[in-house]
PDB file of C-alpha atoms in Angstrom:
ATOM      1  CA  MET K  73      22.308   8.222  -1.223  1.00  0.00           C
ATOM      2  CA  THR K  74      22.352   6.371  -4.387  1.00  0.00           C
ATOM      3  CA  PHE K  75      21.569   2.237  -5.186  1.00  0.00           C
ATOM      4  CA  GLU K  76      25.458   2.048  -5.728  1.00  0.00           C
ATOM      5  CA  ASN K  77      26.213   3.557  -2.540  1.00  0.00           C
ATOM      6  CA  ILE K  78      23.977   1.362  -0.241  1.00  0.00           C
ATOM      7  CA  ILE K  79      24.364  -2.056  -1.874  1.00  0.00           C
ATOM      8  CA  GLY K  80      27.523  -1.301  -4.132  1.00  0.00           C
ATOM      9  CA  ARG K  81      28.000  -0.717  -7.851  1.00  0.00           C
ATOM     10  CA  LYS K  82      29.429  -4.604  -8.744  1.00  0.00           C
ATOM     11  CA  LYS K  83      26.779  -6.143  -6.224  1.00  0.00           C
ATOM     12  CA  LEU K  84      23.869  -4.218  -7.729  1.00  0.00           C
ATOM     13  CA  GLY K  85      25.244  -5.194 -11.494  1.00  0.00           C
ATOM     14  CA  ARG K  86      25.490  -8.874 -10.394  1.00  0.00           C
ATOM     15  CA  PHE K  87      21.705  -8.565  -8.723  1.00  0.00           C
ATOM     16  CA  LEU K  88      20.155  -6.922 -12.025  1.00  0.00           C
ATOM     17  CA  ASN K  89      22.017  -9.687 -14.032  1.00  0.00           C
ATOM     18  CA  HIS K  90      20.246 -12.072 -11.617  1.00  0.00           C
ATOM     19  CA  LEU K  91      16.838 -10.841 -12.103  1.00  0.00           C
ATOM     20  CA  GLU K  92      17.394 -11.128 -16.082  1.00  0.00           C
ATOM     21  CA  GLY K  93      18.576 -14.468 -15.555  1.00  0.00           C
ATOM     22  CA  LEU K  94      14.630 -15.066 -14.189  1.00  0.00           C
ATOM     23  CA  GLY K  95      13.115 -13.593 -16.952  1.00  0.00           C
ATOM     24  CA  LEU K  96      12.668 -10.094 -15.888  1.00  0.00           C
ATOM     25  CA  ALA K  97      13.575  -7.270 -18.156  1.00  0.00           C
ATOM     26  CA  GLU K  98      14.028  -3.376 -18.267  1.00  0.00           C
ATOM     27  CA  VAL K  99      14.917  -3.772 -14.500  1.00  0.00           C
ATOM     28  CA  ARG K 100      15.895  -0.107 -13.250  1.00  0.00           C
ATOM     29  CA  PRO K 101      16.088   1.439  -9.689  1.00  0.00           C
ATOM     30  CA  PHE K 102      12.704   2.874  -8.336  1.00  0.00           C
ATOM     31  CA  SER K 103      12.998   3.989  -4.815  1.00  0.00           C
ATOM     32  CA  LYS K 104      14.661   3.796  -1.624  1.00  0.00           C
ATOM     33  CA  GLY K 105      13.012   2.611   1.771  1.00  0.00           C
ATOM     34  CA  THR K 106      14.580   2.246   5.196  1.00  0.00           C
ATOM     35  CA  THR K 107      14.660  -1.406   4.899  1.00  0.00           C
ATOM     36  CA  SER K 108      14.580  -2.432   0.895  1.00  0.00           C
ATOM     37  CA  LEU K 109      15.498  -1.247  -2.623  1.00  0.00           C
ATOM     38  CA  VAL K 110      12.476  -1.221  -5.188  1.00  0.00           C
ATOM     39  CA  PHE K 111      13.020  -1.738  -8.627  1.00  0.00           C
ATOM     40  CA  LEU K 112      10.356  -1.675 -11.645  1.00  0.00           C
ATOM     41  CA  GLY K 113      10.613  -4.178 -14.383  1.00  0.00           C
ATOM     42  CA  GLU K 114       8.652  -6.374 -16.847  1.00  0.00           C
ATOM     43  CA  LEU K 115       8.248 -10.462 -16.725  1.00  0.00           C
ATOM     44  CA  ASN K 116       6.345 -12.054 -19.612  1.00  0.00           C
ATOM     45  CA  GLY K 117       4.895  -8.941 -20.586  1.00  0.00           C
ATOM     46  CA  LYS K 118       3.360  -7.632 -17.231  1.00  0.00           C
ATOM     47  CA  LYS K 119       5.204  -4.606 -15.285  1.00  0.00           C
ATOM     48  CA  VAL K 120       6.388  -6.061 -11.582  1.00  0.00           C
ATOM     49  CA  VAL K 121       8.023  -4.487  -8.631  1.00  0.00           C
ATOM     50  CA  VAL K 122      10.871  -5.704  -7.176  1.00  0.00           C
ATOM     51  CA  LYS K 123      11.638  -5.336  -3.256  1.00  0.00           C
ATOM     52  CA  LEU K 124      15.360  -6.138  -1.944  1.00  0.00           C
ATOM     53  CA  GLN K 125      16.113  -6.063   1.611  1.00  0.00           C
ATOM     54  CA  ARG K 126      19.137  -3.337   1.796  1.00  0.00           C
ATOM     55  CA  PRO K 127      21.949  -4.679   3.546  1.00  0.00           C
ATOM     56  CA  ASP K 128      21.914  -1.846   6.028  1.00  0.00           C
ATOM     57  CA  SER K 129      18.508  -2.502   6.869  1.00  0.00           C
ATOM     58  CA  PRO K 130      17.921  -2.936  10.763  1.00  0.00           C
ATOM     59  CA  ARG K 131      15.226  -5.494  10.285  1.00  0.00           C
ATOM     60  CA  ASN K 132      14.205  -8.320   7.991  1.00  0.00           C
ATOM     61  CA  ASN K 133      10.723  -8.326   7.424  1.00  0.00           C
ATOM     62  CA  PHE K 134      10.159 -10.041   3.962  1.00  0.00           C
ATOM     63  CA  GLU K 135       9.594 -13.445   4.605  1.00  0.00           C
ATOM     64  CA  ARG K 136       6.762 -12.244   7.058  1.00  0.00           C
ATOM     65  CA  GLU K 137       5.330  -9.780   4.452  1.00  0.00           C
ATOM     66  CA  ALA K 138       5.379 -12.773   1.786  1.00  0.00           C
ATOM     67  CA  ARG K 139       3.210 -15.007   3.928  1.00  0.00           C
ATOM     68  CA  ILE K 140       0.830 -12.115   4.485  1.00  0.00           C
ATOM     69  CA  LEU K 141       0.782 -11.461   0.836  1.00  0.00           C
ATOM     70  CA  LYS K 142       0.035 -14.983   0.196  1.00  0.00           C
ATOM     71  CA  THR K 143      -2.647 -14.862   2.283  1.00  0.00           C
ATOM     72  CA  ILE K 144      -4.873 -12.176   1.363  1.00  0.00           C
ATOM     73  CA  GLU K 145      -4.094 -12.736  -2.269  1.00  0.00           C
ATOM     74  CA  PRO K 146      -7.644 -14.297  -2.850  1.00  0.00           C
ATOM     75  CA  PHE K 147      -9.152 -10.836  -1.707  1.00  0.00           C
ATOM     76  CA  GLY K 148      -7.754  -8.609  -4.418  1.00  0.00           C
ATOM     77  CA  ILE K 149      -6.484  -6.138  -1.930  1.00  0.00           C
ATOM     78  CA  THR K 150      -3.132  -5.964  -2.979  1.00  0.00           C
ATOM     79  CA  PRO K 151      -1.210  -6.915  -6.624  1.00  0.00           C
ATOM     80  CA  PRO K 152      -0.411 -11.269  -6.418  1.00  0.00           C
ATOM     81  CA  LEU K 153       3.246 -11.874  -5.369  1.00  0.00           C
ATOM     82  CA  LEU K 154       4.950 -13.560  -8.036  1.00  0.00           C
ATOM     83  CA  PHE K 155       7.870 -15.259  -6.275  1.00  0.00           C
ATOM     84  CA  THR K 156      10.641 -14.651  -3.480  1.00  0.00           C
ATOM     85  CA  GLY K 157      14.378 -15.181  -3.448  1.00  0.00           C
ATOM     86  CA  VAL K 158      17.715 -14.990  -1.773  1.00  0.00           C
ATOM     87  CA  PHE K 159      20.552 -13.202  -3.416  1.00  0.00           C
ATOM     88  CA  GLU K 160      23.871 -13.112  -1.894  1.00  0.00           C
ATOM     89  CA  GLY K 161      22.127 -13.418   1.634  1.00  0.00           C
ATOM     90  CA  LEU K 162      19.675 -10.401   0.783  1.00  0.00           C
ATOM     91  CA  PRO K 163      16.007 -11.778   0.567  1.00  0.00           C
ATOM     92  CA  TYR K 164      13.607 -10.022  -2.273  1.00  0.00           C
ATOM     93  CA  LEU K 165      10.126 -10.646  -3.384  1.00  0.00           C
ATOM     94  CA  VAL K 166       8.731  -9.865  -7.033  1.00  0.00           C
ATOM     95  CA  ARG K 167       5.150  -9.064  -7.021  1.00  0.00           C
ATOM     96  CA  GLU K 168       2.623  -7.337  -9.882  1.00  0.00           C
ATOM     97  CA  PHE K 169       2.593  -3.791 -10.238  1.00  0.00           C
ATOM     98  CA  ALA K 170      -0.170  -1.397  -8.840  1.00  0.00           C
ATOM     99  CA  GLU K 171      -1.092   0.865 -11.677  1.00  0.00           C
ATOM    100  CA  GLY K 172      -2.236   4.196 -10.409  1.00  0.00           C
ATOM    101  CA  GLU K 173      -1.247   6.560  -7.924  1.00  0.00           C
ATOM    102  CA  PRO K 174      -0.739   6.978  -4.463  1.00  0.00           C
ATOM    103  CA  VAL K 175      -3.880   8.847  -2.418  1.00  0.00           C
ATOM    104  CA  LEU K 176      -1.175  11.462  -1.633  1.00  0.00           C
ATOM    105  CA  TYR K 177      -1.164  12.581  -4.862  1.00  0.00           C
ATOM    106  CA  ALA K 178      -3.864  11.466  -6.578  1.00  0.00           C
ATOM    107  CA  ASP K 179      -7.401  12.603  -8.071  1.00  0.00           C
ATOM    108  CA  ILE K 180      -9.585  10.701  -5.909  1.00  0.00           C
ATOM    109  CA  GLU K 181     -13.079   9.721  -7.511  1.00  0.00           C
ATOM    110  CA  LYS K 182     -16.036   8.691  -5.708  1.00  0.00           C
ATOM    111  CA  ARG K 183     -15.663   5.278  -6.942  1.00  0.00           C
ATOM    112  CA  HIS K 184     -12.098   5.221  -5.241  1.00  0.00           C
ATOM    113  CA  LEU K 185     -13.600   5.880  -2.111  1.00  0.00           C
ATOM    114  CA  PHE K 186     -15.729   2.875  -2.174  1.00  0.00           C
ATOM    115  CA  GLY K 187     -12.932   0.593  -3.017  1.00  0.00           C
ATOM    116  CA  ILE K 188     -10.851   2.035  -0.162  1.00  0.00           C
ATOM    117  CA  ALA K 189     -13.780   1.612   2.373  1.00  0.00           C
ATOM    118  CA  GLU K 190     -14.178  -2.064   0.984  1.00  0.00           C
ATOM    119  CA  LYS K 191     -10.742  -3.287   0.674  1.00  0.00           C
ATOM    120  CA  THR K 192      -9.909  -1.550   4.497  1.00  0.00           C
ATOM    121  CA  ALA K 193     -12.965  -3.410   5.445  1.00  0.00           C
ATOM    122  CA  LEU K 194     -11.619  -6.538   4.310  1.00  0.00           C
ATOM    123  CA  LEU K 195      -8.096  -6.250   6.087  1.00  0.00           C
ATOM    124  CA  ASP K 196     -10.093  -5.448   9.143  1.00  0.00           C
ATOM    125  CA  ARG K 197     -12.363  -8.454   8.898  1.00  0.00           C
ATOM    126  CA  LEU K 198      -9.099 -10.565   8.732  1.00  0.00           C
ATOM    127  CA  TYR K 199      -7.995  -9.059  11.538  1.00  0.00           C
ATOM    128  CA  LEU K 200      -4.674  -7.627   9.612  1.00  0.00           C
ATOM    129  CA  ASP K 201      -3.659  -4.331  10.298  1.00  0.00           C
ATOM    130  CA  HIS K 202      -1.443  -2.576   7.990  1.00  0.00           C
ATOM    131  CA  GLY K 203       0.121  -0.152  10.246  1.00  0.00           C
ATOM    132  CA  GLN K 204       0.719   2.459   7.554  1.00  0.00           C
ATOM    133  CA  ILE K 205      -2.231   3.338   5.505  1.00  0.00           C
ATOM    134  CA  GLN K 206      -2.306   6.772   7.848  1.00  0.00           C
ATOM    135  CA  GLY K 207       0.550   8.163   5.556  1.00  0.00           C
ATOM    136  CA  GLY K 208      -1.275   8.136   2.313  1.00  0.00           C
ATOM    137  CA  LYS K 209       1.641   6.563   0.168  1.00  0.00           C
ATOM    138  CA  HIS K 210      -0.050   2.826   0.654  1.00  0.00           C
ATOM    139  CA  ILE K 211      -3.010   3.118  -0.851  1.00  0.00           C
ATOM    140  CA  ILE K 212      -2.960   3.359  -4.740  1.00  0.00           C
ATOM    141  CA  VAL K 213      -5.973   4.568  -7.025  1.00  0.00           C
ATOM    142  CA  GLY K 214      -6.277   3.821 -10.991  1.00  0.00           C
ATOM    143  CA  GLU K 215      -8.496   1.587 -12.400  1.00  0.00           C
ATOM    144  CA  ASP K 216      -8.895  -0.270  -9.109  1.00  0.00           C
ATOM    145  CA  VAL K 217      -7.963   0.498  -5.599  1.00  0.00           C
ATOM    146  CA  TYR K 218      -4.957  -1.514  -4.145  1.00  0.00           C
ATOM    147  CA  ILE K 219      -3.084  -1.435  -0.649  1.00  0.00           C
ATOM    148  CA  ILE K 220       0.907  -2.020  -0.787  1.00  0.00           C
ATOM    149  CA  ASP K 221       3.630  -2.405   1.474  1.00  0.00           C
ATOM    150  CA  PHE K 222       2.911  -4.787   4.187  1.00  0.00           C
ATOM    151  CA  GLU K 223       6.157  -4.791   5.739  1.00  0.00           C
ATOM    152  CA  LYS K 224       5.105  -3.527   9.043  1.00  0.00           C
ATOM    153  CA  ALA K 225       1.686  -5.222   8.853  1.00  0.00           C
ATOM    154  CA  GLY K 226       0.707  -7.726  11.518  1.00  0.00           C
ATOM    155  CA  TRP K 227      -2.153  -9.651  12.952  1.00  0.00           C
ATOM    156  CA  ARG K 228      -3.308  -7.572  15.576  1.00  0.00           C
ATOM    157  CA  LYS K 229      -6.282  -5.487  16.442  1.00  0.00           C
ATOM    158  CA  PRO K 230      -6.921  -3.822  13.283  1.00  0.00           C
ATOM    159  CA  ASN K 231      -7.583   0.030  12.712  1.00  0.00           C
ATOM    160  CA  ASN K 232      -7.445   0.097   8.628  1.00  0.00           C
ATOM    161  CA  LEU K 233     -11.055   1.556   7.680  1.00  0.00           C
ATOM    162  CA  THR K 234     -10.528   4.135  10.375  1.00  0.00           C
ATOM    163  CA  SER K 235      -7.086   4.905   9.434  1.00  0.00           C
ATOM    164  CA  ALA K 236      -7.894   5.569   6.041  1.00  0.00           C
ATOM    165  CA  PHE K 237     -10.939   7.784   6.470  1.00  0.00           C
ATOM    166  CA  SER K 238      -9.662   9.649   9.194  1.00  0.00           C
ATOM    167  CA  MET K 239      -7.008  10.561   6.827  1.00  0.00           C
ATOM    168  CA  LEU K 240      -9.433  11.096   3.843  1.00  0.00           C
ATOM    169  CA  PHE K 241     -12.089  13.008   6.010  1.00  0.00           C
ATOM    170  CA  VAL K 242     -11.508  14.166   9.644  1.00  0.00           C
ATOM    171  CA  GLY K 243      -7.781  15.036   9.707  1.00  0.00           C
ATOM    172  CA  ARG K 244      -6.423  18.577   8.008  1.00  0.00           C
ATOM    173  CA  ASN K 245      -4.272  17.736   5.429  1.00  0.00           C
ATOM    174  CA  ALA K 246      -3.466  17.840   1.554  1.00  0.00           C
ATOM    175  CA  ILE K 247      -5.454  14.729   0.830  1.00  0.00           C
ATOM    176  CA  SER K 248      -8.551  16.222   2.644  1.00  0.00           C
ATOM    177  CA  GLU K 249      -8.396  19.426   1.888  1.00  0.00           C
ATOM    178  CA  ARG K 250      -8.368  18.471  -1.897  1.00  0.00           C
ATOM    179  CA  LEU K 251     -11.363  16.099  -1.283  1.00  0.00           C
ATOM    180  CA  TYR K 252     -13.284  18.802   0.766  1.00  0.00           C
ATOM    181  CA  LEU K 253     -12.725  21.083  -2.379  1.00  0.00           C
ATOM    182  CA  LYS K 254     -13.973  18.698  -5.007  1.00  0.00           C
ATOM    183  CA  PHE K 255     -16.934  17.765  -3.475  1.00  0.00           C
ATOM    184  CA  GLY K 256     -18.185  21.123  -1.725  1.00  0.00           C
ATOM    185  CA  LEU K 257     -17.836  19.579   1.513  1.00  0.00           C
ATOM    186  CA  ASP K 258     -18.134  21.409   4.742  1.00  0.00           C
ATOM    187  CA  GLU K 259     -17.508  21.058   8.631  1.00  0.00           C
ATOM    188  CA  GLY K 260     -20.854  19.082   9.062  1.00  0.00           C
ATOM    189  CA  PHE K 261     -19.694  16.405   6.858  1.00  0.00           C
ATOM    190  CA  ARG K 262     -16.471  16.195   8.806  1.00  0.00           C
ATOM    191  CA  GLU K 263     -18.955  15.681  12.143  1.00  0.00           C
ATOM    192  CA  GLU K 264     -20.859  12.948  10.108  1.00  0.00           C
ATOM    193  CA  VAL K 265     -17.585  11.054   9.427  1.00  0.00           C
ATOM    194  CA  LYS K 266     -16.425  11.069  12.768  1.00  0.00           C
ATOM    195  CA  GLU K 267     -19.913   9.722  13.937  1.00  0.00           C
ATOM    196  CA  ALA K 268     -20.115   6.944  11.118  1.00  0.00           C
ATOM    197  CA  LEU K 269     -16.305   6.009  12.353  1.00  0.00           C
ATOM    198  CA  ARG K 270     -17.353   5.668  16.020  1.00  0.00           C
ATOM    199  CA  GLU K 271     -20.402   3.605  14.822  1.00  0.00           C
ATOM    200  CA  TYR K 272     -18.090   1.487  12.594  1.00  0.00           C
ATOM    201  CA  LYS K 273     -15.799   0.941  15.555  1.00  0.00           C
ATOM    202  CA  ARG K 274     -19.122   0.194  18.019  1.00  0.00           C
ATOM    203  CA  THR K 275     -20.653  -2.143  15.547  1.00  0.00           C
ATOM    204  CA  GLY K 276     -18.881  -3.058  12.411  1.00  0.00           C
ATOM    205  CA  LYS K 277     -21.314  -1.528  10.275  1.00  0.00           C
ATOM    206  CA  LEU K 278     -20.525   0.343   6.939  1.00  0.00           C
ATOM    207  CA  SER K 279     -23.839   1.473   6.238  1.00  0.00           C
ATOM    208  CA  ARG K 280     -23.929   4.686   7.536  1.00  0.00           C
ATOM    209  CA  LEU K 281     -20.413   5.646   6.132  1.00  0.00           C
ATOM    210  CA  LEU K 282     -21.743   3.930   2.841  1.00  0.00           C
ATOM    211  CA  GLY K 283     -24.582   6.344   3.286  1.00  0.00           C
ATOM    212  CA  LEU K 284     -22.091   9.337   3.251  1.00  0.00           C
ATOM    213  CA  LEU K 285     -20.322   8.429   0.244  1.00  0.00           C
ATOM    214  CA  SER K 286     -23.341   7.940  -1.754  1.00  0.00           C
ATOM    215  CA  GLY K 287     -24.005  11.175  -1.097  1.00  0.00           C
ATOM    216  CA  LEU K 288     -20.933  12.632  -2.588  1.00  0.00           C
TER     217      LEU K 288
END
């Protein structure tokens, strides 16, 4: 289903004109989610992402997501939220673009693993659970590491770091297969990561996991 089918060709045109009136340039459709339509554009020379609620969305989490983004902005976990708005009854938000690739597809370097540990542990300490980290699409690695899309996040018992490193090293999936091949790892390493994550859950201490990453 195309963007035009979802929102209507005329309404889509009006929305693009609305964004241009706010100073955004080169706005174009990028991807479709279950709750939002995502556009890329530029604002003041910077690449930005625009998320517009789908008219057929079963829920509206935009206001809550915006509050979460503003709360965690000082920690550099996710790109800054620039502003929010409502267009013909549909809320939208505009944030800076996270340069890089999702870990699902990226060539993950050792420094990225430390960045993932740092930022997921920060979320844990803030008691904010992302809720979708285990899928591999919401951790972006490039020059920096960012976690994006907090529409399903909530202030509840967090499981960010353990979800991320279970995906990266404990589970058997395309991401872990690439990492095990790249770093020449074996089943012994998998068991060590499991124990390090158990220790983290018990004590909140990262030292054992960071020691394993240092040895890669």
